Coordinates of C-alpha atoms and ligand atoms in Angstrom, one line a residue:
M67 CA 153.9 124.1 -71.2
T68 CA 150.5 125.3 -72.6
A69 CA 150.1 129.1 -72.4
Y70 CA 147.6 130.0 -69.6
H71 CA 144.3 130.9 -71.1
H72 CA 141.1 131.4 -69.0
I73 CA 138.5 134.1 -69.3
P74 CA 137.2 135.1 -65.9
V75 CA 133.5 134.3 -65.6
M76 CA 130.9 136.8 -64.4
A77 CA 133.6 139.4 -63.9
D78 CA 131.3 142.4 -63.9
E79 CA 129.0 140.8 -61.3
V80 CA 132.0 139.9 -59.1
I81 CA 133.3 143.5 -59.2
E82 CA 129.8 144.9 -58.5
Y83 CA 129.3 142.8 -55.4
L84 CA 132.8 142.9 -54.0
N85 CA 133.2 146.6 -54.8
P86 CA 137.1 146.7 -54.7
T87 CA 138.5 150.1 -53.7
P88 CA 141.9 151.1 -52.4
G89 CA 142.8 149.8 -48.9
K90 CA 140.4 146.8 -48.9
V91 CA 141.4 143.3 -48.1
F92 CA 140.3 140.4 -50.4
A93 CA 141.0 136.7 -50.7
D94 CA 140.6 134.8 -54.0
G95 CA 140.3 131.1 -53.1
T96 CA 140.6 129.9 -56.7
L97 CA 143.2 132.1 -58.2
G98 CA 143.6 130.2 -61.5
G99 CA 145.4 132.5 -64.0
G100 CA 144.6 135.5 -61.8
G101 CA 141.8 136.8 -64.1
H102 CA 139.4 137.9 -61.4
S103 CA 142.3 138.9 -59.0
S104 CA 143.9 141.2 -61.6
L105 CA 140.5 143.1 -61.9
L106 CA 140.3 143.4 -58.2
L107 CA 143.9 144.6 -57.9
E108 CA 143.6 147.2 -60.7
R109 CA 140.7 148.8 -58.7
M110 CA 142.7 148.6 -55.4
G111 CA 145.3 151.0 -56.8
G112 CA 148.2 149.4 -54.9
E113 CA 146.6 149.7 -51.5
G114 CA 145.2 147.0 -49.2
M115 CA 145.9 143.3 -49.8
L116 CA 144.8 140.5 -52.0
Y117 CA 145.5 136.9 -50.9
G118 CA 145.4 134.6 -53.9
I119 CA 145.1 130.8 -53.2
D120 CA 145.2 127.9 -55.7
R121 CA 146.1 124.2 -55.2
D122 CA 147.5 123.9 -58.8
H123 CA 151.2 124.8 -59.2
A124 CA 150.7 125.8 -62.9
A125 CA 148.0 128.3 -61.8
I126 CA 150.3 129.7 -59.1
A127 CA 153.1 130.2 -61.7
A128 CA 150.7 131.8 -64.2
A129 CA 149.1 134.1 -61.7
S130 CA 152.5 135.1 -60.2
E131 CA 153.6 136.2 -63.6
R132 CA 150.3 138.0 -64.4
L133 CA 150.1 139.8 -61.1
K134 CA 153.8 140.6 -60.8
N135 CA 153.4 144.4 -61.0
H136 CA 151.0 144.5 -58.1
P137 CA 152.9 144.8 -54.8
N138 CA 149.8 144.4 -52.6
K139 CA 149.2 140.6 -53.1
T140 CA 150.2 137.4 -51.4
I141 CA 150.1 134.3 -53.5
I142 CA 149.6 131.0 -51.6
H143 CA 149.7 127.4 -52.8
G144 CA 147.0 125.5 -50.9
N145 CA 143.5 124.3 -50.7
F146 CA 140.9 127.1 -50.0
H147 CA 139.1 124.7 -47.7
D148 CA 142.0 125.4 -45.3
I149 CA 141.5 129.2 -45.3
N150 CA 142.1 129.4 -41.5
A151 CA 145.6 127.8 -41.9
L152 CA 146.5 129.7 -45.0
L153 CA 145.6 133.3 -44.0
P154 CA 147.6 135.1 -41.3
E155 CA 145.9 134.9 -38.0
G156 CA 143.5 137.8 -37.3
V157 CA 143.1 138.9 -40.9
L158 CA 139.5 139.8 -41.7
L159 CA 138.3 140.3 -45.3
D160 CA 136.2 142.8 -47.0
G161 CA 135.5 140.2 -49.7
G162 CA 136.2 136.7 -50.8
L163 CA 135.8 134.9 -54.2
I164 CA 135.5 131.2 -54.9
D165 CA 135.2 130.4 -58.6
L166 CA 134.8 126.6 -58.5
G167 CA 135.7 123.9 -60.9
V168 CA 138.5 123.5 -63.4
S169 CA 140.1 126.2 -65.4
S170 CA 140.2 126.3 -69.2
H171 CA 143.9 125.9 -68.8
Q172 CA 143.5 122.6 -66.9
L173 CA 141.0 121.4 -69.5
D174 CA 143.1 122.4 -72.4
T175 CA 146.3 120.8 -71.2
P176 CA 145.8 117.2 -72.3
E177 CA 148.5 115.7 -70.0
R178 CA 146.5 116.8 -67.0
G179 CA 143.9 114.1 -67.9
F180 CA 140.8 116.3 -67.4
S181 CA 139.6 116.2 -71.0
Y182 CA 137.7 113.4 -72.7
H183 CA 138.6 114.9 -76.1
E184 CA 142.3 114.0 -75.9
D185 CA 144.0 110.7 -75.1
A186 CA 146.3 111.3 -72.1
P187 CA 147.3 109.7 -68.8
L188 CA 144.4 109.6 -66.3
D189 CA 145.6 112.1 -63.7
M190 CA 142.9 114.8 -63.0
R191 CA 144.6 116.0 -59.8
M192 CA 144.5 119.8 -59.5
D193 CA 147.4 119.5 -57.0
Q194 CA 149.8 117.1 -58.7
S195 CA 152.1 117.1 -55.7
Q196 CA 149.6 115.0 -53.6
G197 CA 146.6 112.7 -53.6
I198 CA 145.7 109.7 -55.8
T199 CA 145.4 109.9 -59.5
A200 CA 142.3 109.1 -61.4
K201 CA 144.1 106.0 -62.8
D202 CA 144.8 104.7 -59.3
Y203 CA 141.2 105.5 -58.2
L204 CA 139.6 103.8 -61.2
N205 CA 141.8 100.7 -60.9
T206 CA 141.0 100.1 -57.3
V207 CA 137.5 101.5 -56.5
A208 CA 134.8 99.0 -55.5
E209 CA 131.9 98.7 -58.0
K210 CA 129.2 99.9 -55.6
D211 CA 131.4 102.8 -54.5
F212 CA 131.9 103.9 -58.0
A213 CA 128.2 103.6 -58.9
Q214 CA 127.4 105.7 -55.8
A215 CA 130.0 108.4 -56.8
L216 CA 128.5 108.6 -60.3
Y217 CA 125.0 109.1 -58.9
A218 CA 126.1 111.6 -56.2
Y219 CA 128.5 113.7 -58.2
S220 CA 127.0 113.8 -61.7
D221 CA 123.5 112.4 -61.5
E222 CA 124.6 109.7 -64.0
R223 CA 121.5 107.6 -64.8
W224 CA 123.7 104.8 -66.2
A225 CA 125.8 104.7 -63.0
T226 CA 125.4 101.0 -62.2
R227 CA 126.1 99.9 -65.8
I228 CA 129.2 102.1 -66.0
A229 CA 130.5 100.8 -62.7
K230 CA 130.0 97.2 -63.7
K231 CA 131.7 97.8 -67.1
L232 CA 134.7 99.4 -65.3
I233 CA 135.3 96.3 -63.2
E234 CA 134.9 94.0 -66.2
M235 CA 137.2 96.0 -68.5
R236 CA 139.9 96.7 -65.9
K237 CA 140.2 92.9 -65.2
E238 CA 141.1 92.6 -68.9
K239 CA 143.6 95.5 -68.7
P240 CA 144.0 98.2 -66.1
L241 CA 142.9 101.6 -67.3
Q242 CA 145.8 103.9 -68.3
T243 CA 144.4 106.8 -70.3
T244 CA 141.4 109.1 -70.6
F245 CA 140.3 107.2 -73.7
D246 CA 140.3 104.0 -71.7
L247 CA 137.7 105.6 -69.5
V248 CA 135.7 106.9 -72.5
R249 CA 135.7 103.3 -73.8
V250 CA 134.2 102.1 -70.5
V251 CA 131.4 104.7 -70.8
D252 CA 130.8 103.9 -74.4
A253 CA 130.5 100.2 -73.7
A254 CA 128.1 100.8 -70.8
I255 CA 125.7 103.3 -72.3
P256 CA 123.5 101.8 -75.2
K257 CA 124.4 103.2 -78.6
A258 CA 121.0 104.6 -79.3
V259 CA 121.1 106.6 -76.0
R260 CA 124.6 107.8 -76.8
A261 CA 123.5 109.0 -80.2
K262 CA 120.7 111.1 -78.7
D263 CA 123.0 112.7 -76.1
T264 CA 123.6 116.3 -77.1
G265 CA 126.9 116.5 -75.1
H266 CA 129.7 114.0 -74.8
P267 CA 128.5 110.7 -73.1
A268 CA 131.6 110.6 -70.9
R269 CA 131.2 114.2 -69.5
R270 CA 129.3 113.2 -66.4
T271 CA 131.7 110.3 -65.6
F272 CA 134.7 112.6 -66.0
Q273 CA 133.0 115.2 -63.7
A274 CA 132.4 112.6 -61.0
V275 CA 135.9 111.2 -61.1
R276 CA 137.4 114.7 -61.0
I277 CA 135.3 115.5 -57.9
V278 CA 136.3 112.3 -56.1
V279 CA 140.0 112.7 -57.0
N280 CA 140.1 116.3 -55.8
E281 CA 137.7 115.8 -52.8
E282 CA 135.8 118.8 -54.1
L283 CA 132.4 118.6 -52.6
D284 CA 132.3 116.9 -49.2
P285 CA 134.3 119.6 -47.4
L286 CA 132.8 122.5 -49.3
S287 CA 129.9 123.4 -47.0
R288 CA 132.2 123.6 -43.9
A289 CA 134.7 125.6 -45.9
L290 CA 132.1 128.2 -46.9
E291 CA 131.3 128.7 -43.2
H292 CA 135.0 129.3 -42.5
W293 CA 135.2 131.8 -45.3
V294 CA 132.1 133.8 -44.1
V295 CA 133.4 133.8 -40.5
R296 CA 136.6 135.4 -41.9
L297 CA 134.6 138.4 -43.4
K298 CA 134.3 141.7 -41.6
P299 CA 130.7 142.7 -40.9
G300 CA 129.3 143.9 -44.3
G301 CA 132.0 141.8 -46.1
R302 CA 130.9 139.7 -48.9
L303 CA 131.6 136.2 -50.3
C304 CA 130.9 135.5 -54.0
V305 CA 130.8 131.8 -55.0
I306 CA 130.6 130.8 -58.7
T307 CA 129.5 127.2 -59.5
F308 CA 129.2 125.3 -62.8
H309 CA 126.9 122.4 -62.0
S310 CA 123.7 121.9 -60.0
I311 CA 125.2 119.6 -57.3
E312 CA 127.8 122.2 -56.4
D313 CA 125.2 125.0 -56.6
R314 CA 122.9 123.1 -54.2
I315 CA 125.6 122.8 -51.6
V316 CA 126.3 126.6 -51.8
K317 CA 122.6 127.5 -51.6
Q318 CA 122.0 125.2 -48.6
A319 CA 125.2 126.5 -46.8
F320 CA 124.1 130.1 -47.3
A321 CA 120.5 129.3 -46.1
R322 CA 122.0 127.9 -42.9
M323 CA 124.0 131.1 -42.3
K324 CA 120.8 133.0 -42.7
N325 CA 118.9 130.7 -40.4
P326 CA 121.3 128.5 -38.3
C327 CA 118.7 127.8 -35.6
I328 CA 118.5 124.0 -34.8
C329 CA 115.6 124.2 -32.4
P330 CA 112.6 121.9 -33.3
P331 CA 110.4 123.8 -35.7
K332 CA 107.5 123.8 -33.2
A333 CA 109.6 125.2 -30.3
P334 CA 107.9 128.4 -29.0
V335 CA 111.3 130.1 -28.4
C336 CA 114.8 129.6 -29.7
T337 CA 117.0 127.9 -27.1
C338 CA 119.9 126.8 -29.3
G339 CA 121.4 130.3 -29.2
K340 CA 122.6 130.2 -32.9
K341 CA 122.2 133.6 -34.5
P342 CA 122.1 134.4 -38.2
Y343 CA 125.5 135.5 -39.5
G344 CA 125.0 135.7 -43.2
K345 CA 122.5 137.6 -45.4
V346 CA 121.9 136.3 -49.0
L347 CA 122.2 139.1 -51.6
G348 CA 121.0 139.2 -55.2
G349 CA 117.8 137.2 -54.6
G350 CA 119.4 133.8 -55.1
A351 CA 121.4 132.5 -58.1
I352 CA 122.8 135.2 -60.3
K353 CA 123.4 134.2 -63.9
P354 CA 125.7 135.4 -66.7
T355 CA 124.2 137.8 -69.3
K356 CA 123.3 136.5 -72.7
K357 CA 126.1 138.6 -74.1
E358 CA 128.7 136.9 -71.8
I359 CA 127.5 133.5 -72.8
E360 CA 127.9 134.4 -76.5
I361 CA 131.4 135.6 -75.9
N362 CA 132.4 132.8 -73.5
S363 CA 130.5 129.5 -73.9
R364 CA 132.1 128.2 -70.7
S365 CA 130.0 130.7 -68.7
Q366 CA 126.8 129.1 -69.8
S367 CA 126.3 126.9 -66.8
A368 CA 127.7 129.4 -64.3
K369 CA 125.7 130.6 -61.3
M370 CA 126.9 133.0 -58.7
R371 CA 125.6 133.3 -55.1
V372 CA 126.6 136.1 -52.7
V373 CA 126.4 136.2 -49.0
E374 CA 127.1 139.2 -46.7
R375 CA 128.4 138.9 -43.2
I376 CA 126.1 140.3 -40.6
Ligands
LIG553 C1 137.6 128.2 -62.6 S1 139.3 128.3 -62.2 C2 139.5 129.9 -61.6 C3 139.8 130.9 -62.6 C4 140.1 132.3 -62.0 N1 139.0 132.9 -61.3 C5 140.6 133.3 -63.1 O1 139.8 134.2 -63.4 O2 141.6 133.1 -63.7 C6 139.4 127.3 -60.8 C7 140.7 127.3 -60.2 O3 140.5 126.9 -58.8 C8 141.5 126.0 -58.4 N2 140.8 125.2 -57.4 C9 139.7 124.4 -57.4 N3 139.5 123.9 -56.2 C10 140.4 124.4 -55.4 C11 140.6 124.3 -54.0 N4 139.8 123.5 -53.2 N5 141.6 125.0 -53.4 C12 142.4 125.8 -54.2 N6 142.2 125.9 -55.5 C13 141.2 125.2 -56.1 C14 141.8 125.2 -59.6 O4 143.1 124.6 -59.5 C15 141.7 126.2 -60.7 O5 142.9 126.9 -61.0

């Protein structure tokens, strides 16, 4: 098994906003290797409780080992979207953290199928104990559904051509590996366009497939509401995203917490009765420092948004 390696992104900013001190209660919805959680636990001095959740068994194993000397933690295998079922009833949090996306460990373990740099079976499931693999999805998805997913989850401008090529190529031979998917993208995007692309031409397609396979975005907005409702008044939720589609969902969800009123805009008084329950901190998206980006290039596209429970 590949050794677990992941540098926690925007760690200073997370510590600043969550302000961990002894006795507080936190939940980390994306535990990964326990990088952020270990920083929180160090400052909690053995008092209080940290609930660490991840849907990936490899992450759970790595974090359990890393955090083994901290008695005040509970590690839970599950999907953070299900926070209400995962946390004990009645527990309210001083802070929550959601650090979205894949870990460096998932990307750097070829057999997980997340990377377009290595030829490996097309899996891409974060939780390998359930759900359909990227291979099953790609060999069965309808052309128009795939094109739609590419638009919606990665802003891929060659979506229709890639979807058409997928159907053509899988008729010849069903897709098996990550390089089969790279070949579909290569065949769909004109060579001159690919040559001008500063990143890997398949990166957007891989992102979209990963989002579909792991059902990452559709339940996110609702999940954020559940998390904020689990905070004590004054408790804070930090959410770190790595692409604009994810960030937009977080931004809009936080805006609705600040102003949940659904009365018609011209109504003289509010009759829906929905009251604000979240206050946005930090003036919007908080970005990593130049120094952090120099040290950890994976932090480059990170944005953190923070909401405080009213
Ligand atoms: C960017 S990494 C987190 C790294 C972690 N903050 C650290 O410092 O080590 C994202 C992690 O979140 C997990 N994950 C992503 N979506 C999830 C979900 N809906 N529920 C639970 N875990 C999820 C992934 O399996 C991965 O381990």
